[in-house]
Amino acid sequence: MTRIYAIANQKGGVGKTTTAVNLSAYLALAGRRVLLLDMDPQCNASSSLGLDKNKVTVSSYEVLLGSVTPAKATLKNARLNLSVVPASPALAAAEIELVGELAREYRLRQALAAEVSKYDYVLIDCPPSLGLLTVNALTAANGVLIPVQCEYLALEGLSQLTRTVQLVRQRLNPQLEIRGLIMTMYDPRTALAHQVVAEVEKFFADKVFRTRIPRNVRLSEAPSHGQPIMTYAPASPGGQAYKSLAEELLAQDEVSAPPVAAPLRASPDGVPTRETADTP
Ligand SMILES: Nc1ncnc2c1ncn2[C@@H]1O[C@H](COP(=O)(O)OP(=O)(O)OP(=O)(O)O)[C@@H](O)[C@H]1O
Ligand SMILES: [Mg+2]
């Protein structure tokens, strides 16, 4: 079964893209077939992987409008063993262009339908709004991953997001669930971080992942090198945290059906990579 997770929070700068990119990379390292789909006109997930938004010719925009299939828009990062559908700034206009179109909330779901079975995971990086792009992602997904920044007022906005998830579940996509909340930019030295986690856990209980993502400068540097933390600084606290988040997610997802993982091997530059079927 393909797990399609929308990474959403209408609050800006909480770590959606950082989570989408790094979780995708570690899931791919663990041997899963992963598609990262960038649905944000800011194109941050695409550029975090070294893709130049001005050079992308086919993107999630065309997929959403139905003019190309996702396969046509998919780029393969061979080093990471990761498939990516990049975004384009044109996506900002899609919301207006689709006004008046029938079933516009189902566009992404319909486009992905024929192709998701090629993947174990499809992660969708959403923009910081609850507009049509995010609604398309929620309608296509079976779960929402919500990064929550450990700061004052973190809970504000979460109720609006959960209401939106509920509405999408009632009207568009009955299988949608809140898959989990990820506490990001966590600094255990501050009382505030502990308070925020305690409050979020009070409301969401075991939906909150045990792994906390620390505030770590390596995580903010990696995108400017076009790399996930897994290759840029795997031993950093941020690298360790996203690896552990991927392991936690996999362990929960695969309680019933553990897949057989391929063995790890070291690449020439010391970065662990996964043996693929076509490796001699
Ligand atoms: N754990 C972290 N430690 C340090 N910096 C981080 C961490 N997570 C994210 N950042 C940085 O914070 C900024 C916002 O993160 P990110 O782009 O992932 O958030 P976002 O929710 O996707 O933002 P937007 O809402 O604009 O799409 C980026 O510069 C990113 O590099
Ligand atoms: Mg983002």
mmCIF file of C-alpha atoms and ligand atoms in Angstrom:
data_model
loop_
_atom_site.group_PDB
_atom_site.id
_atom_site.type_symbol
_atom_site.label_atom_id
_atom_site.label_comp_id
_atom_site.label_asym_id
_atom_site.label_seq_id
_atom_site.Cartn_x
_atom_site.Cartn_y
_atom_site.Cartn_z
ATOM 1 C CA MET A 1 0.000 0.000 0.000
ATOM 2 C CA THR A 2 1.268 3.435 -0.922
ATOM 3 C CA ARG A 3 1.316 5.930 1.895
ATOM 4 C CA ILE A 4 0.569 9.431 0.693
ATOM 5 C CA TYR A 5 1.345 12.065 3.274
ATOM 6 C CA ALA A 6 0.652 15.778 2.905
ATOM 7 C CA ILE A 7 3.060 17.833 4.992
ATOM 8 C CA ALA A 8 0.905 20.751 5.963
ATOM 9 C CA ASN A 9 0.586 23.694 8.313
ATOM 10 C CA GLN A 10 -0.755 27.025 7.164
ATOM 11 C CA LYS A 11 1.720 28.744 9.483
ATOM 12 C CA GLY A 12 4.823 29.739 7.566
ATOM 13 C CA GLY A 13 8.362 28.703 8.369
ATOM 14 C CA VAL A 14 7.555 25.853 10.755
ATOM 15 C CA GLY A 15 9.688 23.240 8.990
ATOM 16 C CA LYS A 16 7.337 21.725 6.387
ATOM 17 C CA THR A 17 9.859 21.786 3.571
ATOM 18 C CA THR A 18 12.780 20.774 5.775
ATOM 19 C CA THR A 19 10.720 17.809 6.947
ATOM 20 C CA ALA A 20 9.496 16.892 3.449
ATOM 21 C CA VAL A 21 13.004 16.870 1.979
ATOM 22 C CA ASN A 22 14.825 15.153 4.809
ATOM 23 C CA LEU A 23 12.182 12.596 5.622
ATOM 24 C CA SER A 24 11.992 11.685 1.921
ATOM 25 C CA ALA A 25 15.745 11.244 1.753
ATOM 26 C CA TYR A 26 15.904 8.970 4.804
ATOM 27 C CA LEU A 27 12.902 6.912 3.690
ATOM 28 C CA ALA A 28 14.666 6.411 0.345
ATOM 29 C CA LEU A 29 17.862 5.455 2.150
ATOM 30 C CA ALA A 30 15.857 2.852 4.023
ATOM 31 C CA GLY A 31 15.067 1.266 0.669
ATOM 32 C CA ARG A 32 11.568 2.627 0.209
ATOM 33 C CA ARG A 33 10.433 3.907 -3.178
ATOM 34 C CA VAL A 34 9.758 7.561 -2.499
ATOM 35 C CA LEU A 35 8.228 10.396 -4.512
ATOM 36 C CA LEU A 36 8.587 13.927 -3.180
ATOM 37 C CA LEU A 37 6.000 16.204 -4.726
ATOM 38 C CA ASP A 38 6.499 19.943 -4.363
ATOM 39 C CA MET A 39 3.142 21.755 -4.289
ATOM 40 C CA ASP A 40 4.448 25.109 -3.096
ATOM 41 C CA PRO A 41 4.908 27.972 -5.607
ATOM 42 C CA GLN A 42 7.922 29.009 -3.499
ATOM 43 C CA CYS A 43 9.574 25.822 -4.869
ATOM 44 C CA ASN A 44 11.660 25.440 -1.711
ATOM 45 C CA ALA A 45 11.666 21.640 -1.685
ATOM 46 C CA SER A 46 12.793 21.611 -5.323
ATOM 47 C CA SER A 47 15.588 24.109 -4.750
ATOM 48 C CA SER A 48 16.645 22.333 -1.536
ATOM 49 C CA LEU A 49 17.519 19.420 -3.817
ATOM 50 C CA GLY A 50 19.443 21.601 -6.233
ATOM 51 C CA LEU A 51 16.682 22.049 -8.815
ATOM 52 C CA ASP A 52 16.549 25.514 -10.344
ATOM 53 C CA LYS A 53 12.912 26.641 -10.388
ATOM 54 C CA ASN A 54 13.569 28.810 -13.423
ATOM 55 C CA LYS A 55 14.826 25.852 -15.409
ATOM 56 C CA VAL A 56 12.095 23.422 -14.500
ATOM 57 C CA THR A 57 10.014 22.914 -17.631
ATOM 58 C CA VAL A 58 7.408 20.453 -16.392
ATOM 59 C CA SER A 59 6.203 20.674 -12.823
ATOM 60 C CA SER A 60 3.418 19.963 -10.369
ATOM 61 C CA TYR A 61 1.624 22.919 -11.976
ATOM 62 C CA GLU A 62 1.141 21.028 -15.243
ATOM 63 C CA VAL A 63 0.246 17.892 -13.297
ATOM 64 C CA LEU A 64 -2.440 19.798 -11.412
ATOM 65 C CA LEU A 65 -3.839 21.287 -14.595
ATOM 66 C CA GLY A 66 -3.873 17.855 -16.165
ATOM 67 C CA SER A 67 -1.666 18.681 -19.127
ATOM 68 C CA VAL A 68 1.019 16.104 -18.197
ATOM 69 C CA THR A 69 1.111 12.916 -16.169
ATOM 70 C CA PRO A 70 3.118 12.873 -12.927
ATOM 71 C CA ALA A 71 5.537 10.434 -14.626
ATOM 72 C CA LYS A 72 6.360 13.076 -17.243
ATOM 73 C CA ALA A 73 7.086 15.614 -14.516
ATOM 74 C CA THR A 74 9.160 13.265 -12.344
ATOM 75 C CA LEU A 75 12.901 13.745 -12.026
ATOM 76 C CA LYS A 76 15.054 11.034 -10.510
ATOM 77 C CA ASN A 77 17.819 11.924 -8.094
ATOM 78 C CA ALA A 78 19.983 8.853 -8.616
ATOM 79 C CA ARG A 79 22.356 9.618 -5.766
ATOM 80 C CA LEU A 80 19.487 9.764 -3.294
ATOM 81 C CA ASN A 81 17.401 7.124 -5.060
ATOM 82 C CA LEU A 82 14.593 9.672 -4.809
ATOM 83 C CA SER A 83 11.934 10.715 -7.324
ATOM 84 C CA VAL A 84 10.885 14.362 -7.327
ATOM 85 C CA VAL A 85 8.080 16.283 -8.993
ATOM 86 C CA PRO A 86 9.340 19.854 -8.753
ATOM 87 C CA ALA A 87 7.146 22.917 -8.354
ATOM 88 C CA SER A 88 7.105 26.028 -10.473
ATOM 89 C CA PRO A 89 6.220 29.620 -9.539
ATOM 90 C CA ALA A 90 3.308 29.283 -11.995
ATOM 91 C CA LEU A 91 1.592 27.200 -9.319
ATOM 92 C CA ALA A 92 0.645 30.459 -7.613
ATOM 93 C CA ALA A 93 -1.845 31.109 -10.394
ATOM 94 C CA ALA A 94 -3.370 27.627 -10.354
ATOM 95 C CA GLU A 95 -5.806 28.576 -7.614
ATOM 96 C CA ILE A 96 -7.353 31.243 -9.841
ATOM 97 C CA GLU A 97 -7.062 29.248 -13.045
ATOM 98 C CA LEU A 98 -9.004 26.377 -11.537
ATOM 99 C CA VAL A 99 -11.875 28.529 -10.268
ATOM 100 C CA GLY A 100 -14.974 27.330 -12.040
ATOM 101 C CA GLU A 101 -13.461 23.975 -12.954
ATOM 102 C CA LEU A 102 -15.453 20.972 -11.870
ATOM 103 C CA ALA A 103 -14.007 18.834 -9.071
ATOM 104 C CA ARG A 104 -11.012 21.102 -8.755
ATOM 105 C CA GLU A 105 -10.174 19.718 -5.308
ATOM 106 C CA TYR A 106 -9.652 16.264 -6.842
ATOM 107 C CA ARG A 107 -7.165 17.296 -9.523
ATOM 108 C CA LEU A 108 -4.057 15.990 -7.793
ATOM 109 C CA ARG A 109 -5.756 12.840 -6.549
ATOM 110 C CA GLN A 110 -6.925 11.985 -10.054
ATOM 111 C CA ALA A 111 -3.535 12.750 -11.567
ATOM 112 C CA LEU A 112 -1.713 10.560 -9.060
ATOM 113 C CA ALA A 113 -4.171 7.673 -9.112
ATOM 114 C CA ALA A 114 -2.551 5.727 -11.917
ATOM 115 C CA GLU A 115 0.987 6.146 -10.629
ATOM 116 C CA VAL A 116 1.105 5.974 -6.861
ATOM 117 C CA SER A 117 1.455 2.207 -6.853
ATOM 118 C CA LYS A 118 5.030 2.679 -8.123
ATOM 119 C CA TYR A 119 5.914 4.124 -4.718
ATOM 120 C CA ASP A 120 5.888 3.135 -1.071
ATOM 121 C CA TYR A 121 5.712 6.781 -0.026
ATOM 122 C CA VAL A 122 4.508 9.966 -1.670
ATOM 123 C CA LEU A 123 5.309 13.052 0.414
ATOM 124 C CA ILE A 124 3.657 16.321 -0.617
ATOM 125 C CA ASP A 125 5.202 19.587 0.507
ATOM 126 C CA CYS A 126 2.364 22.099 0.953
ATOM 127 C CA PRO A 127 2.465 25.902 0.881
ATOM 128 C CA PRO A 128 1.736 27.931 4.027
ATOM 129 C CA SER A 129 -1.987 28.338 3.404
ATOM 130 C CA LEU A 130 -5.146 26.281 3.480
ATOM 131 C CA GLY A 131 -6.064 27.208 -0.093
ATOM 132 C CA LEU A 132 -6.735 25.011 -3.079
ATOM 133 C CA LEU A 133 -3.174 23.675 -3.370
ATOM 134 C CA THR A 134 -3.216 22.353 0.193
ATOM 135 C CA VAL A 135 -6.793 21.090 -0.212
ATOM 136 C CA ASN A 136 -5.690 19.179 -3.334
ATOM 137 C CA ALA A 137 -2.848 17.644 -1.341
ATOM 138 C CA LEU A 138 -5.198 16.714 1.530
ATOM 139 C CA THR A 139 -7.682 15.203 -0.915
ATOM 140 C CA ALA A 140 -4.956 13.102 -2.528
ATOM 141 C CA ALA A 141 -3.417 11.977 0.777
ATOM 142 C CA ASN A 142 -4.200 9.303 3.312
ATOM 143 C CA GLY A 143 -2.474 11.155 6.116
ATOM 144 C CA VAL A 144 -1.302 14.591 7.170
ATOM 145 C CA LEU A 145 2.048 15.164 8.814
ATOM 146 C CA ILE A 146 2.010 18.449 10.727
ATOM 147 C CA PRO A 147 5.289 20.084 11.683
ATOM 148 C CA VAL A 148 4.822 22.284 14.743
ATOM 149 C CA GLN A 149 7.465 24.807 15.662
ATOM 150 C CA CYS A 150 8.259 24.777 19.377
ATOM 151 C CA GLU A 151 7.437 28.393 20.023
ATOM 152 C CA TYR A 152 4.911 30.649 21.660
ATOM 153 C CA LEU A 153 1.471 30.436 19.989
ATOM 154 C CA ALA A 154 2.337 27.123 18.324
ATOM 155 C CA LEU A 155 -1.130 25.826 19.085
ATOM 156 C CA GLU A 156 -2.777 28.794 17.453
ATOM 157 C CA GLY A 157 -3.650 27.782 13.946
ATOM 158 C CA LEU A 158 -3.612 24.071 14.772
ATOM 159 C CA SER A 159 -7.328 24.164 15.507
ATOM 160 C CA GLN A 160 -7.995 25.750 12.115
ATOM 161 C CA LEU A 161 -5.840 23.117 10.467
ATOM 162 C CA THR A 162 -7.616 20.269 12.248
ATOM 163 C CA ARG A 163 -10.979 21.772 11.255
ATOM 164 C CA THR A 164 -9.833 21.843 7.635
ATOM 165 C CA VAL A 165 -8.684 18.227 7.868
ATOM 166 C CA GLN A 166 -12.076 17.328 9.310
ATOM 167 C CA LEU A 167 -13.914 19.143 6.521
ATOM 168 C CA VAL A 168 -11.820 17.475 3.840
ATOM 169 C CA ARG A 169 -12.501 14.122 5.500
ATOM 170 C CA GLN A 170 -16.264 14.755 5.577
ATOM 171 C CA ARG A 171 -16.650 16.159 2.095
ATOM 172 C CA LEU A 172 -13.772 15.057 -0.102
ATOM 173 C CA ASN A 173 -11.623 12.280 1.303
ATOM 174 C CA PRO A 174 -13.042 10.027 4.037
ATOM 175 C CA GLN A 175 -9.759 8.162 4.506
ATOM 176 C CA LEU A 176 -7.764 11.239 5.530
ATOM 177 C CA GLU A 177 -6.262 11.074 9.022
ATOM 178 C CA ILE A 178 -3.903 13.209 11.022
ATOM 179 C CA ARG A 179 -0.915 10.911 10.743
ATOM 180 C CA GLY A 180 1.222 12.755 13.252
ATOM 181 C CA LEU A 181 2.639 15.976 14.615
ATOM 182 C CA ILE A 182 6.355 16.650 14.436
ATOM 183 C CA MET A 183 7.859 19.037 16.963
ATOM 184 C CA THR A 184 10.459 21.121 15.142
ATOM 185 C CA MET A 185 13.166 23.604 16.113
ATOM 186 C CA TYR A 186 13.122 22.114 19.577
ATOM 187 C CA ASP A 187 15.541 23.503 22.134
ATOM 188 C CA PRO A 188 15.436 21.357 25.277
ATOM 189 C CA ARG A 189 17.248 24.036 27.276
ATOM 190 C CA THR A 190 14.248 26.330 27.191
ATOM 191 C CA ALA A 191 11.215 25.977 29.414
ATOM 192 C CA LEU A 192 9.085 27.193 26.492
ATOM 193 C CA ALA A 193 9.971 24.173 24.349
ATOM 194 C CA HIS A 194 8.870 21.820 27.136
ATOM 195 C CA GLN A 195 5.648 23.788 27.647
ATOM 196 C CA VAL A 196 4.792 23.752 23.957
ATOM 197 C CA VAL A 197 5.398 20.008 23.664
ATOM 198 C CA ALA A 198 3.309 19.382 26.791
ATOM 199 C CA GLU A 199 0.438 21.463 25.407
ATOM 200 C CA VAL A 200 0.510 19.829 21.986
ATOM 201 C CA GLU A 201 0.633 16.376 23.610
ATOM 202 C CA LYS A 202 -2.330 17.305 25.804
ATOM 203 C CA PHE A 203 -4.448 17.795 22.684
ATOM 204 C CA PHE A 204 -2.963 15.279 20.300
ATOM 205 C CA ALA A 205 -1.644 12.617 22.711
ATOM 206 C CA ASP A 206 0.107 9.771 20.925
ATOM 207 C CA LYS A 207 -0.224 11.491 17.534
ATOM 208 C CA VAL A 208 2.898 13.435 18.489
ATOM 209 C CA PHE A 209 6.072 11.732 17.260
ATOM 210 C CA ARG A 210 8.552 10.929 20.030
ATOM 211 C CA THR A 211 11.396 12.209 17.865
ATOM 212 C CA ARG A 212 11.946 15.930 18.323
ATOM 213 C CA ILE A 213 13.717 17.878 15.603
ATOM 214 C CA PRO A 214 16.258 20.170 17.278
ATOM 215 C CA ARG A 215 17.086 23.643 16.083
ATOM 216 C CA ASN A 216 20.282 22.927 14.194
ATOM 217 C CA VAL A 217 22.146 25.287 11.897
ATOM 218 C CA ARG A 218 23.215 22.371 9.655
ATOM 219 C CA LEU A 219 19.570 21.851 8.699
ATOM 220 C CA SER A 220 19.310 25.448 7.533
ATOM 221 C CA GLU A 221 22.613 25.280 5.631
ATOM 222 C CA ALA A 222 21.933 22.077 3.698
ATOM 223 C CA PRO A 223 19.381 23.574 1.210
ATOM 224 C CA SER A 224 21.883 26.135 -0.051
ATOM 225 C CA HIS A 225 24.102 23.187 -1.030
ATOM 226 C CA GLY A 226 21.191 21.515 -2.803
ATOM 227 C CA GLN A 227 21.419 18.545 -0.464
ATOM 228 C CA PRO A 228 19.397 16.880 2.243
ATOM 229 C CA ILE A 229 20.982 16.656 5.674
ATOM 230 C CA MET A 230 21.602 12.957 4.995
ATOM 231 C CA THR A 231 24.425 13.769 2.611
ATOM 232 C CA TYR A 232 25.349 17.250 3.848
ATOM 233 C CA ALA A 233 25.828 16.521 7.553
ATOM 234 C CA PRO A 234 24.451 13.107 8.497
ATOM 235 C CA ALA A 235 26.141 13.085 11.907
ATOM 236 C CA SER A 236 24.718 16.464 12.943
ATOM 237 C CA PRO A 237 21.931 16.547 15.543
ATOM 238 C CA GLY A 238 19.509 17.526 12.760
ATOM 239 C CA GLY A 239 20.651 14.606 10.608
ATOM 240 C CA GLN A 240 20.307 12.152 13.459
ATOM 241 C CA ALA A 241 16.868 13.515 14.304
ATOM 242 C CA TYR A 242 15.436 13.183 10.795
ATOM 243 C CA LYS A 243 16.909 9.693 10.509
ATOM 244 C CA SER A 244 15.224 8.770 13.748
ATOM 245 C CA LEU A 245 11.935 10.352 12.611
ATOM 246 C CA ALA A 246 12.040 8.224 9.456
ATOM 247 C CA GLU A 247 12.670 5.121 11.578
ATOM 248 C CA GLU A 248 9.815 5.995 13.919
ATOM 249 C CA LEU A 249 7.423 6.544 11.010
ATOM 250 C CA LEU A 250 8.497 3.311 9.305
ATOM 251 C CA ALA A 251 8.155 1.325 12.512
ATOM 252 C CA GLN A 252 4.590 2.593 13.023
ATOM 253 C CA ASP A 253 3.595 2.182 9.386
ATOM 254 C CA GLU A 254 4.986 -1.274 9.019
ATOM 255 C CA VAL A 255 3.889 -2.971 12.205
ATOM 256 C CA SER A 256 1.706 -5.287 10.182
ATOM 257 C CA ALA A 257 3.726 -5.716 6.987
ATOM 258 C CA PRO A 258 7.482 -5.245 7.325
ATOM 259 C CA PRO A 259 9.079 -5.091 3.853
ATOM 260 C CA VAL A 260 12.443 -6.625 3.118
ATOM 261 C CA ALA A 261 15.076 -3.881 3.023
ATOM 262 C CA ALA A 262 18.101 -4.056 0.755
ATOM 263 C CA PRO A 263 21.498 -3.989 2.503
ATOM 264 C CA LEU A 264 23.304 -0.699 2.961
ATOM 265 C CA ARG A 265 26.607 -0.128 1.238
ATOM 266 C CA ALA A 266 29.020 2.789 1.496
ATOM 267 C CA SER A 267 29.443 5.042 -1.534
ATOM 268 C CA PRO A 268 32.956 6.288 -2.445
ATOM 269 C CA ASP A 269 32.461 9.511 -0.518
ATOM 270 C CA GLY A 270 31.432 7.628 2.580
ATOM 271 C CA VAL A 271 27.749 8.402 2.322
ATOM 272 C CA PRO A 272 25.706 5.286 2.807
ATOM 273 C CA THR A 273 23.572 4.409 -0.183
ATOM 274 C CA ARG A 274 21.176 1.630 -0.889
ATOM 275 C CA GLU A 275 21.934 -1.216 -3.232
ATOM 276 C CA THR A 276 19.366 -1.082 -5.979
ATOM 277 C CA ALA A 277 18.156 -3.934 -8.074
ATOM 278 C CA ASP A 278 20.178 -2.822 -11.069
ATOM 279 C CA THR A 279 23.467 -2.487 -9.145
ATOM 280 C CA PRO A 280 25.868 -5.135 -10.431
HETATM 281 N N1 LIG B 1 15.236 22.256 12.855
HETATM 282 C C1 LIG B 1 15.687 23.369 12.275
HETATM 283 N N2 LIG B 1 16.795 24.004 12.744
HETATM 284 C C2 LIG B 1 17.251 25.140 12.165
HETATM 285 N N3 LIG B 1 16.690 25.715 11.100
HETATM 286 C C3 LIG B 1 15.587 25.131 10.587
HETATM 287 C C4 LIG B 1 15.046 23.932 11.133
HETATM 288 N N4 LIG B 1 13.950 23.584 10.410
HETATM 289 C C5 LIG B 1 13.833 24.514 9.452
HETATM 290 N N5 LIG B 1 14.805 25.444 9.550
HETATM 291 C C6 LIG B 1 14.972 26.646 8.723
HETATM 292 O O1 LIG B 1 13.856 27.493 8.985
HETATM 293 C C7 LIG B 1 13.366 28.061 7.780
HETATM 294 C C8 LIG B 1 11.923 27.608 7.560
HETATM 295 O O2 LIG B 1 11.923 26.203 7.386
HETATM 296 P P1 LIG B 1 11.078 25.523 6.224
HETATM 297 O O3 LIG B 1 11.336 26.200 4.934
HETATM 298 O O4 LIG B 1 11.300 24.071 6.305
HETATM 299 O O5 LIG B 1 9.617 25.879 6.738
HETATM 300 P P2 LIG B 1 8.262 25.809 5.928
HETATM 301 O O6 LIG B 1 7.194 25.504 6.908
HETATM 302 O O7 LIG B 1 8.403 24.922 4.757
HETATM 303 O O8 LIG B 1 8.139 27.314 5.408
HETATM 304 P P3 LIG B 1 7.018 27.858 4.380
HETATM 305 O O9 LIG B 1 5.791 27.960 5.195
HETATM 306 O O10 LIG B 1 7.546 29.182 3.925
HETATM 307 O O11 LIG B 1 6.916 26.864 3.278
HETATM 308 C C9 LIG B 1 14.318 27.623 6.683
HETATM 309 O O12 LIG B 1 15.288 28.590 6.504
HETATM 310 C C10 LIG B 1 14.923 26.339 7.252
HETATM 311 O O13 LIG B 1 16.223 26.099 6.728
HETATM 312 MG MG MG B 2 8.001 25.286 2.731
#
